[in-house]
Amino acid sequence: MDLLISCRKATELMEQRTLDPLSLGGRVQLWMHLRICEACRLALAQQRTIERLLEQRDGRTPLPDSRVLEDRVLNALPPEGNGTT
Amino acid sequence: MDDRSSSGTQYPMLGTDPREFERLVRSHTASLLRFATNRIKDPAIAEDLVQTTLIAAWEARDRFSGQSSPRTWLFSILKHKIADHYRKAYRDPSNGRSLDTVDDRFDERGHWLAEHKPQPWGPDDGTDEGDALERFLTHCLDRLPTHWRAALEMKYLLDRDAAAICKELGITATNYWQQLHRAKLRMRECLEHQRKNDTHQR
């Protein structure tokens, strides 16, 4: 296994890590790379910010006015009595 | 198999009373719509998915068990609808697959190309609470090619379950990493540009 990896590989591992734990080899490779590469350290900090923004986006967006849609939905409901109960 | 005692909470069953369902629609539609429009570029499609979600809920109301809150139940239906939308969009060959081979931010040795190298996002280097950045988030998401957006959104819709995502999209894990990776690089760069322009304007 090559201990020295490229920036492309390092950013791939960073992304992969957000879904699954890395293998021991992957963790060592990423750690070594981040020690020597300032650009990838920056990319990692930014990736974490993006990840947080994506996770929290609903709480940070104002609620839309949905009255028209609500009326449309209520008018489109199949008539009462068609349910199975 | 009654886990009411362990969960401790039991919500009332949804009756057949339409007024009860109307209250549900009135209280949750705005949140559902916000959730959908934050994830789908076309507002008409987002509205459509919320509408079909609520109608599906009405039709399945006697199957609502009360083990989760009605709100959680509605959101899980909506998540399924959005995932289904992206599964179809992803498999549609007209969604610019050609980009996959040309879009790259690295040279042949895998080092950052000078013009794509990450730059600090401001005095706080992207470690702030994201107040300035969140205004650009939707803008940048909406500029992603559809299948990259699909790859990205699936991650949050399917709770980071890589195996489930790959199955939905019909691709290998390696292929999925690559798409996610490229989508995130594009997002990083877009936010960086937006942030830079914004700072210059102040």
PDB file of C-alpha atoms in Angstrom:
ATOM      1  CA  MET A   1       0.000   0.000   0.000  1.00  0.00           C
ATOM      2  CA  ASP A   2       1.237   3.421  -0.923  1.00  0.00           C
ATOM      3  CA  LEU A   3       1.334   5.656   2.115  1.00  0.00           C
ATOM      4  CA  LEU A   4       1.632   8.825   0.097  1.00  0.00           C
ATOM      5  CA  ILE A   5      -1.593   9.638  -1.680  1.00  0.00           C
ATOM      6  CA  SER A   6      -2.663  12.441  -3.996  1.00  0.00           C
ATOM      7  CA  CYS A   7      -5.023  15.308  -3.184  1.00  0.00           C
ATOM      8  CA  ARG A   8      -7.649  13.657  -5.371  1.00  0.00           C
ATOM      9  CA  LYS A   9      -7.421  10.458  -3.361  1.00  0.00           C
ATOM     10  CA  ALA A  10      -7.370  12.378  -0.064  1.00  0.00           C
ATOM     11  CA  THR A  11     -10.551  14.301  -0.873  1.00  0.00           C
ATOM     12  CA  GLU A  12     -12.181  11.044  -2.020  1.00  0.00           C
ATOM     13  CA  LEU A  13     -11.377   9.445   1.313  1.00  0.00           C
ATOM     14  CA  MET A  14     -12.763  12.480   3.158  1.00  0.00           C
ATOM     15  CA  GLU A  15     -16.033  12.093   1.314  1.00  0.00           C
ATOM     16  CA  GLN A  16     -16.120   8.315   1.716  1.00  0.00           C
ATOM     17  CA  ARG A  17     -15.643   8.764   5.445  1.00  0.00           C
ATOM     18  CA  THR A  18     -18.955  10.639   5.706  1.00  0.00           C
ATOM     19  CA  LEU A  19     -20.757   7.397   4.783  1.00  0.00           C
ATOM     20  CA  ASP A  20     -18.641   4.537   6.082  1.00  0.00           C
ATOM     21  CA  PRO A  21     -15.662   4.170   8.423  1.00  0.00           C
ATOM     22  CA  LEU A  22     -12.377   4.037   6.508  1.00  0.00           C
ATOM     23  CA  SER A  23     -10.099   1.030   6.592  1.00  0.00           C
ATOM     24  CA  LEU A  24      -7.010   1.325   8.776  1.00  0.00           C
ATOM     25  CA  GLY A  25      -4.916   1.875   5.648  1.00  0.00           C
ATOM     26  CA  GLY A  26      -7.231   4.624   4.450  1.00  0.00           C
ATOM     27  CA  ARG A  27      -7.122   6.364   7.827  1.00  0.00           C
ATOM     28  CA  VAL A  28      -3.319   6.317   7.879  1.00  0.00           C
ATOM     29  CA  GLN A  29      -3.099   7.552   4.283  1.00  0.00           C
ATOM     30  CA  LEU A  30      -5.474  10.419   4.955  1.00  0.00           C
ATOM     31  CA  TRP A  31      -3.778  11.381   8.204  1.00  0.00           C
ATOM     32  CA  MET A  32      -0.332  11.422   6.554  1.00  0.00           C
ATOM     33  CA  HIS A  33      -1.609  13.469   3.655  1.00  0.00           C
ATOM     34  CA  LEU A  34      -3.350  16.036   5.840  1.00  0.00           C
ATOM     35  CA  ARG A  35      -0.155  16.533   7.828  1.00  0.00           C
ATOM     36  CA  ILE A  36       1.696  17.760   4.780  1.00  0.00           C
ATOM     37  CA  CYS A  37      -1.024  19.328   2.615  1.00  0.00           C
ATOM     38  CA  GLU A  38      -2.466  22.681   3.616  1.00  0.00           C
ATOM     39  CA  ALA A  39      -4.917  22.834   0.693  1.00  0.00           C
ATOM     40  CA  CYS A  40      -6.521  19.542   1.720  1.00  0.00           C
ATOM     41  CA  ARG A  41      -6.726  20.632   5.362  1.00  0.00           C
ATOM     42  CA  LEU A  42      -8.659  23.643   4.116  1.00  0.00           C
ATOM     43  CA  ALA A  43     -10.806  21.419   1.896  1.00  0.00           C
ATOM     44  CA  LEU A  44     -11.589  19.242   4.922  1.00  0.00           C
ATOM     45  CA  ALA A  45     -12.696  22.211   7.055  1.00  0.00           C
ATOM     46  CA  GLN A  46     -14.858  23.436   4.186  1.00  0.00           C
ATOM     47  CA  GLN A  47     -16.303  19.988   3.575  1.00  0.00           C
ATOM     48  CA  ARG A  48     -17.386  19.846   7.217  1.00  0.00           C
ATOM     49  CA  THR A  49     -19.031  23.234   6.894  1.00  0.00           C
ATOM     50  CA  ILE A  50     -20.910  22.109   3.757  1.00  0.00           C
ATOM     51  CA  GLU A  51     -21.960  18.905   5.473  1.00  0.00           C
ATOM     52  CA  ARG A  52     -23.321  20.879   8.423  1.00  0.00           C
ATOM     53  CA  LEU A  53     -25.139  23.323   6.159  1.00  0.00           C
ATOM     54  CA  LEU A  54     -26.759  20.451   4.273  1.00  0.00           C
ATOM     55  CA  GLU A  55     -27.836  18.734   7.489  1.00  0.00           C
ATOM     56  CA  GLN A  56     -29.276  21.890   9.022  1.00  0.00           C
ATOM     57  CA  ARG A  57     -30.749  23.575   5.971  1.00  0.00           C
ATOM     58  CA  ASP A  58     -34.401  23.147   6.931  1.00  0.00           C
ATOM     59  CA  GLY A  59     -33.974  24.781  10.318  1.00  0.00           C
ATOM     60  CA  ARG A  60     -32.313  27.768   8.673  1.00  0.00           C
ATOM     61  CA  THR A  61     -34.891  28.361   5.930  1.00  0.00           C
ATOM     62  CA  PRO A  62     -38.094  30.321   6.619  1.00  0.00           C
ATOM     63  CA  LEU A  63     -41.398  28.457   6.309  1.00  0.00           C
ATOM     64  CA  PRO A  64     -43.125  29.115   2.983  1.00  0.00           C
ATOM     65  CA  ASP A  65     -46.735  30.230   2.716  1.00  0.00           C
ATOM     66  CA  SER A  66     -48.486  27.005   1.801  1.00  0.00           C
ATOM     67  CA  ARG A  67     -52.178  27.955   2.094  1.00  0.00           C
ATOM     68  CA  VAL A  68     -52.894  27.634  -1.627  1.00  0.00           C
ATOM     69  CA  LEU A  69     -51.311  24.189  -1.672  1.00  0.00           C
ATOM     70  CA  GLU A  70     -53.236  23.150   1.456  1.00  0.00           C
ATOM     71  CA  ASP A  71     -56.532  24.149  -0.176  1.00  0.00           C
ATOM     72  CA  ARG A  72     -55.584  22.333  -3.339  1.00  0.00           C
ATOM     73  CA  VAL A  73     -54.757  19.167  -1.390  1.00  0.00           C
ATOM     74  CA  LEU A  74     -57.951  19.282   0.667  1.00  0.00           C
ATOM     75  CA  ASN A  75     -60.037  19.743  -2.463  1.00  0.00           C
ATOM     76  CA  ALA A  76     -58.248  16.865  -4.200  1.00  0.00           C
ATOM     77  CA  LEU A  77     -58.832  14.315  -1.418  1.00  0.00           C
ATOM     78  CA  PRO A  78     -60.910  11.368  -2.578  1.00  0.00           C
ATOM     79  CA  PRO A  79     -64.435  11.643  -1.100  1.00  0.00           C
ATOM     80  CA  GLU A  80     -65.156  10.274   2.344  1.00  0.00           C
ATOM     81  CA  GLY A  81     -66.373   6.705   2.604  1.00  0.00           C
ATOM     82  CA  ASN A  82     -63.844   5.284   0.174  1.00  0.00           C
ATOM     83  CA  GLY A  83     -61.531   4.352   3.025  1.00  0.00           C
ATOM     84  CA  THR A  84     -61.326   0.784   4.192  1.00  0.00           C
ATOM     85  CA  THR A  85     -62.455   1.507   7.719  1.00  0.00           C
TER      86      THR A  85
ATOM     87  CA  MET B   1     -44.804  -7.509  20.051  1.00  0.00           C
ATOM     88  CA  ASP B   2     -46.280  -4.445  21.687  1.00  0.00           C
ATOM     89  CA  ASP B   3     -43.506  -1.908  22.077  1.00  0.00           C
ATOM     90  CA  ARG B   4     -45.744   0.809  23.469  1.00  0.00           C
ATOM     91  CA  SER B   5     -44.368   0.235  26.936  1.00  0.00           C
ATOM     92  CA  SER B   6     -40.771   0.576  25.751  1.00  0.00           C
ATOM     93  CA  SER B   7     -41.260   3.642  23.549  1.00  0.00           C
ATOM     94  CA  GLY B   8     -43.494   5.260  26.143  1.00  0.00           C
ATOM     95  CA  THR B   9     -45.371   7.377  23.631  1.00  0.00           C
ATOM     96  CA  GLN B  10     -48.468   6.465  21.740  1.00  0.00           C
ATOM     97  CA  TYR B  11     -50.118   8.855  19.349  1.00  0.00           C
ATOM     98  CA  PRO B  12     -53.828   8.668  18.733  1.00  0.00           C
ATOM     99  CA  MET B  13     -54.840   6.808  15.613  1.00  0.00           C
ATOM    100  CA  LEU B  14     -55.977   8.939  12.725  1.00  0.00           C
ATOM    101  CA  GLY B  15     -59.706   8.749  12.514  1.00  0.00           C
ATOM    102  CA  THR B  16     -61.788   8.930   9.401  1.00  0.00           C
ATOM    103  CA  ASP B  17     -62.950  12.416  10.337  1.00  0.00           C
ATOM    104  CA  PRO B  18     -61.902  14.689   7.465  1.00  0.00           C
ATOM    105  CA  ARG B  19     -61.648  17.642   9.854  1.00  0.00           C
ATOM    106  CA  GLU B  20     -58.969  15.812  11.788  1.00  0.00           C
ATOM    107  CA  PHE B  21     -57.037  15.252   8.588  1.00  0.00           C
ATOM    108  CA  GLU B  22     -57.538  18.883   7.613  1.00  0.00           C
ATOM    109  CA  ARG B  23     -55.872  19.932  10.875  1.00  0.00           C
ATOM    110  CA  LEU B  24     -52.941  17.686   9.978  1.00  0.00           C
ATOM    111  CA  VAL B  25     -52.659  19.276   6.533  1.00  0.00           C
ATOM    112  CA  ARG B  26     -52.912  22.799   7.964  1.00  0.00           C
ATOM    113  CA  SER B  27     -50.228  22.181  10.567  1.00  0.00           C
ATOM    114  CA  HIS B  28     -47.609  20.323   8.533  1.00  0.00           C
ATOM    115  CA  THR B  29     -47.818  21.360   4.878  1.00  0.00           C
ATOM    116  CA  ALA B  30     -45.544  24.391   5.257  1.00  0.00           C
ATOM    117  CA  SER B  31     -42.758  22.290   6.809  1.00  0.00           C
ATOM    118  CA  LEU B  32     -43.176  19.561   4.216  1.00  0.00           C
ATOM    119  CA  LEU B  33     -43.007  22.134   1.432  1.00  0.00           C
ATOM    120  CA  ARG B  34     -39.875  23.707   2.889  1.00  0.00           C
ATOM    121  CA  PHE B  35     -38.256  20.280   3.101  1.00  0.00           C
ATOM    122  CA  ALA B  36     -39.124  19.503  -0.527  1.00  0.00           C
ATOM    123  CA  THR B  37     -38.118  22.876  -1.996  1.00  0.00           C
ATOM    124  CA  ASN B  38     -34.798  22.712  -0.160  1.00  0.00           C
ATOM    125  CA  ARG B  39     -34.089  19.463  -1.998  1.00  0.00           C
ATOM    126  CA  ILE B  40     -35.641  19.931  -5.409  1.00  0.00           C
ATOM    127  CA  LYS B  41     -34.768  22.639  -7.876  1.00  0.00           C
ATOM    128  CA  ASP B  42     -38.147  22.909  -9.610  1.00  0.00           C
ATOM    129  CA  PRO B  43     -40.704  24.389  -7.159  1.00  0.00           C
ATOM    130  CA  ALA B  44     -43.618  22.900  -9.144  1.00  0.00           C
ATOM    131  CA  ILE B  45     -42.213  19.375  -8.708  1.00  0.00           C
ATOM    132  CA  ALA B  46     -41.621  20.035  -5.003  1.00  0.00           C
ATOM    133  CA  GLU B  47     -45.260  21.121  -4.569  1.00  0.00           C
ATOM    134  CA  ASP B  48     -46.434  18.125  -6.530  1.00  0.00           C
ATOM    135  CA  LEU B  49     -44.523  15.716  -4.307  1.00  0.00           C
ATOM    136  CA  VAL B  50     -45.962  17.316  -1.174  1.00  0.00           C
ATOM    137  CA  GLN B  51     -49.451  17.042  -2.619  1.00  0.00           C
ATOM    138  CA  THR B  52     -49.052  13.350  -3.528  1.00  0.00           C
ATOM    139  CA  THR B  53     -47.551  12.759  -0.071  1.00  0.00           C
ATOM    140  CA  LEU B  54     -50.620  14.186   1.664  1.00  0.00           C
ATOM    141  CA  ILE B  55     -53.032  12.326  -0.582  1.00  0.00           C
ATOM    142  CA  ALA B  56     -51.127   9.075  -0.016  1.00  0.00           C
ATOM    143  CA  ALA B  57     -51.330   9.758   3.732  1.00  0.00           C
ATOM    144  CA  TRP B  58     -55.090  10.301   3.493  1.00  0.00           C
ATOM    145  CA  GLU B  59     -55.514   7.054   1.597  1.00  0.00           C
ATOM    146  CA  ALA B  60     -53.351   5.139   4.076  1.00  0.00           C
ATOM    147  CA  ARG B  61     -54.658   6.838   7.228  1.00  0.00           C
ATOM    148  CA  ASP B  62     -56.092   3.617   8.644  1.00  0.00           C
ATOM    149  CA  ARG B  63     -52.616   2.102   8.468  1.00  0.00           C
ATOM    150  CA  PHE B  64     -51.090   4.856  10.584  1.00  0.00           C
ATOM    151  CA  SER B  65     -50.216   2.955  13.740  1.00  0.00           C
ATOM    152  CA  GLY B  66     -49.529   5.806  16.129  1.00  0.00           C
ATOM    153  CA  GLN B  67     -46.047   4.489  16.954  1.00  0.00           C
ATOM    154  CA  SER B  68     -44.478   7.619  15.510  1.00  0.00           C
ATOM    155  CA  SER B  69     -45.884  11.132  15.460  1.00  0.00           C
ATOM    156  CA  PRO B  70     -48.079  12.032  12.478  1.00  0.00           C
ATOM    157  CA  ARG B  71     -45.396  14.541  11.526  1.00  0.00           C
ATOM    158  CA  THR B  72     -42.661  11.879  11.411  1.00  0.00           C
ATOM    159  CA  TRP B  73     -44.995   9.651   9.437  1.00  0.00           C
ATOM    160  CA  LEU B  74     -45.708  12.395   6.858  1.00  0.00           C
ATOM    161  CA  PHE B  75     -42.008  13.186   6.508  1.00  0.00           C
ATOM    162  CA  SER B  76     -41.119   9.545   5.933  1.00  0.00           C
ATOM    163  CA  ILE B  77     -43.662   9.387   3.103  1.00  0.00           C
ATOM    164  CA  LEU B  78     -42.268  12.589   1.599  1.00  0.00           C
ATOM    165  CA  LYS B  79     -38.678  11.311   1.850  1.00  0.00           C
ATOM    166  CA  HIS B  80     -39.701   8.219  -0.081  1.00  0.00           C
ATOM    167  CA  LYS B  81     -41.362  10.348  -2.749  1.00  0.00           C
ATOM    168  CA  ILE B  82     -38.297  12.561  -3.158  1.00  0.00           C
ATOM    169  CA  ALA B  83     -35.959   9.553  -3.261  1.00  0.00           C
ATOM    170  CA  ASP B  84     -38.197   8.052  -5.920  1.00  0.00           C
ATOM    171  CA  HIS B  85     -38.068  11.280  -7.905  1.00  0.00           C
ATOM    172  CA  TYR B  86     -34.263  11.280  -7.793  1.00  0.00           C
ATOM    173  CA  ARG B  87     -34.035   7.577  -8.610  1.00  0.00           C
ATOM    174  CA  LYS B  88     -35.979   8.231 -11.808  1.00  0.00           C
ATOM    175  CA  ALA B  89     -34.062  11.409 -12.622  1.00  0.00           C
ATOM    176  CA  TYR B  90     -30.782   9.603 -12.035  1.00  0.00           C
ATOM    177  CA  ARG B  91     -31.651   6.782 -14.396  1.00  0.00           C
ATOM    178  CA  ASP B  92     -32.799   9.169 -17.102  1.00  0.00           C
ATOM    179  CA  PRO B  93     -29.931   9.089 -19.642  1.00  0.00           C
ATOM    180  CA  SER B  94     -30.670  12.622 -20.843  1.00  0.00           C
ATOM    181  CA  ASN B  95     -29.299  14.088 -17.601  1.00  0.00           C
ATOM    182  CA  GLY B  96     -25.830  14.974 -18.865  1.00  0.00           C
ATOM    183  CA  ARG B  97     -23.780  11.901 -17.993  1.00  0.00           C
ATOM    184  CA  SER B  98     -21.002  13.145 -20.264  1.00  0.00           C
ATOM    185  CA  LEU B  99     -19.793  15.526 -17.551  1.00  0.00           C
ATOM    186  CA  ASP B 100     -18.507  12.615 -15.521  1.00  0.00           C
ATOM    187  CA  THR B 101     -15.431  12.136 -17.630  1.00  0.00           C
ATOM    188  CA  VAL B 102     -14.359  15.729 -18.180  1.00  0.00           C
ATOM    189  CA  ASP B 103     -15.003  17.485 -14.909  1.00  0.00           C
ATOM    190  CA  ASP B 104     -11.933  17.396 -12.741  1.00  0.00           C
ATOM    191  CA  ARG B 105     -10.159  19.647 -10.303  1.00  0.00           C
ATOM    192  CA  PHE B 106      -6.836  17.799 -10.277  1.00  0.00           C
ATOM    193  CA  ASP B 107      -3.878  17.363 -12.614  1.00  0.00           C
ATOM    194  CA  GLU B 108      -2.734  14.004 -13.962  1.00  0.00           C
ATOM    195  CA  ARG B 109      -0.781  13.283 -10.778  1.00  0.00           C
ATOM    196  CA  GLY B 110      -3.831  14.001  -8.659  1.00  0.00           C
ATOM    197  CA  HIS B 111      -2.684  17.358  -7.262  1.00  0.00           C
ATOM    198  CA  TRP B 112      -4.997  20.369  -7.115  1.00  0.00           C
ATOM    199  CA  LEU B 113      -4.923  22.399 -10.316  1.00  0.00           C
ATOM    200  CA  ALA B 114      -3.854  25.933  -9.402  1.00  0.00           C
ATOM    201  CA  GLU B 115      -7.172  27.535 -10.363  1.00  0.00           C
ATOM    202  CA  HIS B 116      -9.162  24.958  -8.377  1.00  0.00           C
ATOM    203  CA  LYS B 117      -7.043  24.864  -5.231  1.00  0.00           C
ATOM    204  CA  PRO B 118      -9.135  25.602  -2.118  1.00  0.00           C
ATOM    205  CA  GLN B 119      -8.894  29.186  -0.914  1.00  0.00           C
ATOM    206  CA  PRO B 120      -9.864  30.420   2.537  1.00  0.00           C
ATOM    207  CA  TRP B 121     -13.510  31.447   2.659  1.00  0.00           C
ATOM    208  CA  GLY B 122     -12.876  34.543   4.675  1.00  0.00           C
ATOM    209  CA  PRO B 123     -11.329  35.614   7.939  1.00  0.00           C
ATOM    210  CA  ASP B 124     -12.966  32.608   9.599  1.00  0.00           C
ATOM    211  CA  ASP B 125     -11.846  29.996   7.038  1.00  0.00           C
ATOM    212  CA  GLY B 126     -15.172  28.271   6.804  1.00  0.00           C
ATOM    213  CA  THR B 127     -15.362  27.557  10.484  1.00  0.00           C
ATOM    214  CA  ASP B 128     -18.050  30.158  11.193  1.00  0.00           C
ATOM    215  CA  GLU B 129     -21.651  29.228  11.743  1.00  0.00           C
ATOM    216  CA  GLY B 130     -22.230  29.476   8.039  1.00  0.00           C
ATOM    217  CA  ASP B 131     -24.541  32.480   8.189  1.00  0.00           C
ATOM    218  CA  ALA B 132     -23.134  33.993   5.017  1.00  0.00           C
ATOM    219  CA  LEU B 133     -22.758  30.652   3.258  1.00  0.00           C
ATOM    220  CA  GLU B 134     -26.206  29.268   3.851  1.00  0.00           C
ATOM    221  CA  ARG B 135     -27.663  31.971   1.626  1.00  0.00           C
ATOM    222  CA  PHE B 136     -25.691  30.443  -1.255  1.00  0.00           C
ATOM    223  CA  LEU B 137     -26.319  26.807  -0.442  1.00  0.00           C
ATOM    224  CA  THR B 138     -29.538  26.428  -2.432  1.00  0.00           C
ATOM    225  CA  HIS B 139     -28.119  28.457  -5.305  1.00  0.00           C
ATOM    226  CA  CYS B 140     -25.119  26.126  -5.547  1.00  0.00           C
ATOM    227  CA  LEU B 141     -27.196  22.948  -5.125  1.00  0.00           C
ATOM    228  CA  ASP B 142     -29.516  24.070  -7.901  1.00  0.00           C
ATOM    229  CA  ARG B 143     -26.562  24.514 -10.237  1.00  0.00           C
ATOM    230  CA  LEU B 144     -25.377  20.908  -9.888  1.00  0.00           C
ATOM    231  CA  PRO B 145     -26.069  18.577 -12.809  1.00  0.00           C
ATOM    232  CA  THR B 146     -29.216  16.586 -11.999  1.00  0.00           C
ATOM    233  CA  HIS B 147     -27.548  13.227 -11.469  1.00  0.00           C
ATOM    234  CA  TRP B 148     -24.937  14.690  -9.105  1.00  0.00           C
ATOM    235  CA  ARG B 149     -27.688  16.406  -7.177  1.00  0.00           C
ATOM    236  CA  ALA B 150     -29.443  13.046  -7.037  1.00  0.00           C
ATOM    237  CA  ALA B 151     -26.302  11.334  -5.722  1.00  0.00           C
ATOM    238  CA  LEU B 152     -25.900  14.022  -3.072  1.00  0.00           C
ATOM    239  CA  GLU B 153     -29.511  14.224  -1.919  1.00  0.00           C
ATOM    240  CA  MET B 154     -29.817  10.428  -1.698  1.00  0.00           C
ATOM    241  CA  LYS B 155     -27.137  10.462   0.963  1.00  0.00           C
ATOM    242  CA  TYR B 156     -29.363  12.445   3.338  1.00  0.00           C
ATOM    243  CA  LEU B 157     -32.690  10.952   2.227  1.00  0.00           C
ATOM    244  CA  LEU B 158     -31.466   7.402   2.856  1.00  0.00           C
ATOM    245  CA  ASP B 159     -29.601   8.258   6.061  1.00  0.00           C
ATOM    246  CA  ARG B 160     -26.106   7.614   4.684  1.00  0.00           C
ATOM    247  CA  ASP B 161     -26.828   3.967   3.932  1.00  0.00           C
ATOM    248  CA  ALA B 162     -24.414   3.490   1.047  1.00  0.00           C
ATOM    249  CA  ALA B 163     -25.655   0.012   0.126  1.00  0.00           C
ATOM    250  CA  ALA B 164     -29.261   1.194  -0.067  1.00  0.00           C
ATOM    251  CA  ILE B 165     -28.291   4.246  -2.119  1.00  0.00           C
ATOM    252  CA  CYS B 166     -26.314   2.187  -4.656  1.00  0.00           C
ATOM    253  CA  LYS B 167     -29.222  -0.210  -4.982  1.00  0.00           C
ATOM    254  CA  GLU B 168     -31.672   2.647  -5.578  1.00  0.00           C
ATOM    255  CA  LEU B 169     -29.439   4.272  -8.185  1.00  0.00           C
ATOM    256  CA  GLY B 170     -28.354   0.991  -9.752  1.00  0.00           C
ATOM    257  CA  ILE B 171     -24.614   1.761  -9.518  1.00  0.00           C
ATOM    258  CA  THR B 172     -21.539   0.349  -7.834  1.00  0.00           C
ATOM    259  CA  ALA B 173     -20.136   1.818  -4.622  1.00  0.00           C
ATOM    260  CA  THR B 174     -17.033   3.055  -6.464  1.00  0.00           C
ATOM    261  CA  ASN B 175     -19.158   4.831  -9.018  1.00  0.00           C
ATOM    262  CA  TYR B 176     -21.201   6.389  -6.231  1.00  0.00           C
ATOM    263  CA  TRP B 177     -18.114   7.704  -4.368  1.00  0.00           C
ATOM    264  CA  GLN B 178     -16.899   9.324  -7.534  1.00  0.00           C
ATOM    265  CA  GLN B 179     -20.168  11.102  -8.194  1.00  0.00           C
ATOM    266  CA  LEU B 180     -20.511  12.229  -4.605  1.00  0.00           C
ATOM    267  CA  HIS B 181     -16.917  13.379  -4.600  1.00  0.00           C
ATOM    268  CA  ARG B 182     -17.376  15.444  -7.751  1.00  0.00           C
ATOM    269  CA  ALA B 183     -20.650  16.901  -6.545  1.00  0.00           C
ATOM    270  CA  LYS B 184     -19.020  17.982  -3.297  1.00  0.00           C
ATOM    271  CA  LEU B 185     -15.995  19.481  -5.078  1.00  0.00           C
ATOM    272  CA  ARG B 186     -18.354  21.457  -7.269  1.00  0.00           C
ATOM    273  CA  MET B 187     -20.285  22.633  -4.205  1.00  0.00           C
ATOM    274  CA  ARG B 188     -17.073  23.645  -2.467  1.00  0.00           C
ATOM    275  CA  GLU B 189     -15.981  25.692  -5.420  1.00  0.00           C
ATOM    276  CA  CYS B 190     -19.372  27.295  -6.001  1.00  0.00           C
ATOM    277  CA  LEU B 191     -19.655  28.372  -2.361  1.00  0.00           C
ATOM    278  CA  GLU B 192     -16.137  29.742  -2.521  1.00  0.00           C
ATOM    279  CA  HIS B 193     -16.963  31.864  -5.572  1.00  0.00           C
ATOM    280  CA  GLN B 194     -20.200  33.105  -4.107  1.00  0.00           C
ATOM    281  CA  ARG B 195     -18.518  33.991  -0.854  1.00  0.00           C
ATOM    282  CA  LYS B 196     -15.723  35.837  -2.646  1.00  0.00           C
ATOM    283  CA  ASN B 197     -18.130  37.884  -4.784  1.00  0.00           C
ATOM    284  CA  ASP B 198     -20.184  38.676  -1.735  1.00  0.00           C
ATOM    285  CA  THR B 199     -17.167  39.898   0.214  1.00  0.00           C
ATOM    286  CA  HIS B 200     -16.095  42.078  -2.682  1.00  0.00           C
ATOM    287  CA  GLN B 201     -19.483  43.732  -2.841  1.00  0.00           C
ATOM    288  CA  ARG B 202     -19.437  44.802   0.783  1.00  0.00           C
TER     289      ARG B 202
END
